[in-house]
Amino acid sequence: MKVLSTNIDSLPNKLNELKVLLAHEDIDVVCLSEICPKNSQNRLEDSHIQIPGYTVISNLDRPNVRRGVAIYIKSALKVNNIDLFTSANYFWVESILVELTVGSEKFRIGDGDAIWQHQLFFAL
């Protein structure tokens, strides 16, 4: 399984470049942090960042999202979103966690922004 993880620092202006990369490389999972443009007045939505052949899971639908995180998973893979966020627990607002099933094996992959990422992995 190939996984790519990066701080994209604004996905909308790099989305076409990411689509080209995924069309030429056999990457199964892409974890991106800081997907929202800095100081943008427009709210980014999952429908704005879809990539054919991939399922996208993000935190864009949560309140108080600052820069946002997203995980793209090849559509052929079975994925389950593990919702860490509750309205009473803003600690996880900039983090997401998914569980992938490949054959009989299960894997958890998480992504988060800055300090949240380190806390996410140590907390699990």
Coordinates of C-alpha atoms in Angstrom, one line a residue:
M1 CA 0.0 0.0 0.0
K2 CA 1.4 3.4 -1.0
V3 CA 0.6 6.4 1.2
L4 CA 1.4 10.0 0.5
S5 CA 1.2 12.6 3.3
T6 CA 2.0 16.3 3.0
N7 CA 1.1 19.8 4.2
I8 CA -0.5 21.1 0.9
D9 CA -1.0 24.7 2.2
S10 CA -4.1 25.4 0.1
L11 CA -5.6 22.5 -1.9
P12 CA -7.7 24.5 -4.4
N13 CA -4.8 26.0 -6.2
K14 CA -3.0 22.6 -6.3
L15 CA -5.9 20.3 -7.0
N16 CA -5.2 19.8 -10.7
E17 CA -1.5 19.0 -9.9
L18 CA -2.6 16.4 -7.4
K19 CA -5.0 14.9 -9.9
V20 CA -2.2 14.5 -12.5
L21 CA 0.1 13.0 -9.8
L22 CA -2.6 10.4 -8.9
A23 CA -3.3 9.6 -12.5
H24 CA 0.4 8.7 -13.0
E25 CA 1.3 7.1 -9.7
D26 CA -0.2 4.2 -8.0
I27 CA -1.0 5.8 -4.6
D28 CA -3.7 4.3 -2.4
V29 CA -4.1 6.9 0.3
V30 CA -3.3 10.6 0.4
C31 CA -3.3 12.5 3.7
L32 CA -3.3 16.3 3.4
S33 CA -3.2 19.0 6.0
E34 CA -3.9 22.7 5.7
I35 CA -6.2 22.2 2.7
C36 CA -8.1 25.5 3.1
P37 CA -6.6 28.7 1.7
K38 CA -5.3 31.2 4.3
N39 CA -7.6 34.0 5.2
S40 CA -10.3 32.9 2.7
Q41 CA -13.8 34.2 3.1
N42 CA -15.2 31.3 1.1
R43 CA -15.9 28.0 2.9
L44 CA -14.3 25.0 1.2
E45 CA -16.5 21.9 0.8
D46 CA -15.9 18.3 -0.1
S47 CA -17.7 18.8 -3.4
H48 CA -15.0 21.3 -4.3
I49 CA -12.1 18.8 -3.8
Q50 CA -13.4 15.6 -5.3
I51 CA -10.9 13.4 -7.4
P52 CA -12.3 10.7 -9.6
G53 CA -11.4 7.2 -8.4
Y54 CA -11.0 8.4 -4.8
T55 CA -13.2 8.8 -1.8
V56 CA -12.5 11.9 0.2
I57 CA -13.0 12.2 3.9
S58 CA -12.3 15.6 5.5
N59 CA -13.2 17.7 8.5
L60 CA -14.7 20.5 6.4
D61 CA -18.2 20.0 7.7
R62 CA -17.2 20.6 11.3
P63 CA -17.6 24.0 13.0
N64 CA -14.5 26.1 13.7
V65 CA -12.3 24.4 11.1
R66 CA -9.2 26.6 10.5
R67 CA -7.1 25.1 7.7
G68 CA -8.7 21.7 7.3
V69 CA -7.4 18.2 6.7
A70 CA -8.5 15.5 4.2
I71 CA -7.7 11.9 3.4
Y72 CA -8.2 10.5 -0.1
I73 CA -8.7 6.7 -0.3
K74 CA -8.8 4.7 -3.6
S75 CA -12.5 3.9 -4.3
A76 CA -11.7 0.2 -4.5
L77 CA -10.6 0.1 -0.8
K78 CA -13.1 -0.4 2.0
V79 CA -13.0 2.6 4.3
N80 CA -14.8 3.5 7.5
N81 CA -14.6 7.0 9.0
I82 CA -13.9 7.0 12.7
D83 CA -15.5 10.2 14.1
L84 CA -13.3 11.5 16.8
F85 CA -15.1 14.8 16.9
T86 CA -18.1 15.7 19.1
S87 CA -19.5 19.1 19.8
A88 CA -18.2 18.8 23.3
N89 CA -14.7 17.8 22.2
Y90 CA -13.2 20.5 20.1
F91 CA -9.8 18.9 20.7
W92 CA -10.2 16.8 17.6
V93 CA -11.6 19.5 15.2
E94 CA -8.4 19.5 13.0
S95 CA -8.0 15.7 13.0
I96 CA -9.5 12.8 11.1
L97 CA -9.1 9.0 11.4
V98 CA -10.1 6.3 9.0
E99 CA -10.0 2.5 9.2
L100 CA -9.1 0.7 5.9
T101 CA -9.9 -3.0 5.3
V102 CA -7.5 -4.7 2.9
G103 CA -8.3 -8.4 2.7
S104 CA -8.6 -9.6 6.3
E105 CA -6.3 -6.8 7.6
K106 CA -7.5 -3.5 9.1
F107 CA -5.4 -0.4 9.2
R108 CA -6.0 3.0 10.9
I109 CA -4.7 6.1 9.2
G110 CA -5.1 9.5 10.8
D111 CA -4.2 13.0 9.7
G112 CA -4.2 16.2 11.7
D113 CA -2.9 19.8 11.6
A114 CA 0.3 20.7 13.5
I115 CA 0.2 19.8 17.2
W116 CA -3.1 18.0 16.8
Q117 CA -1.5 15.3 14.6
H118 CA 1.0 14.4 17.3
Q119 CA -1.7 14.3 20.0
L120 CA -3.9 12.1 17.7
F121 CA -1.3 9.4 17.2
F122 CA -0.2 9.4 20.8
A123 CA -3.8 9.2 22.0
L124 CA -4.7 6.1 20.1

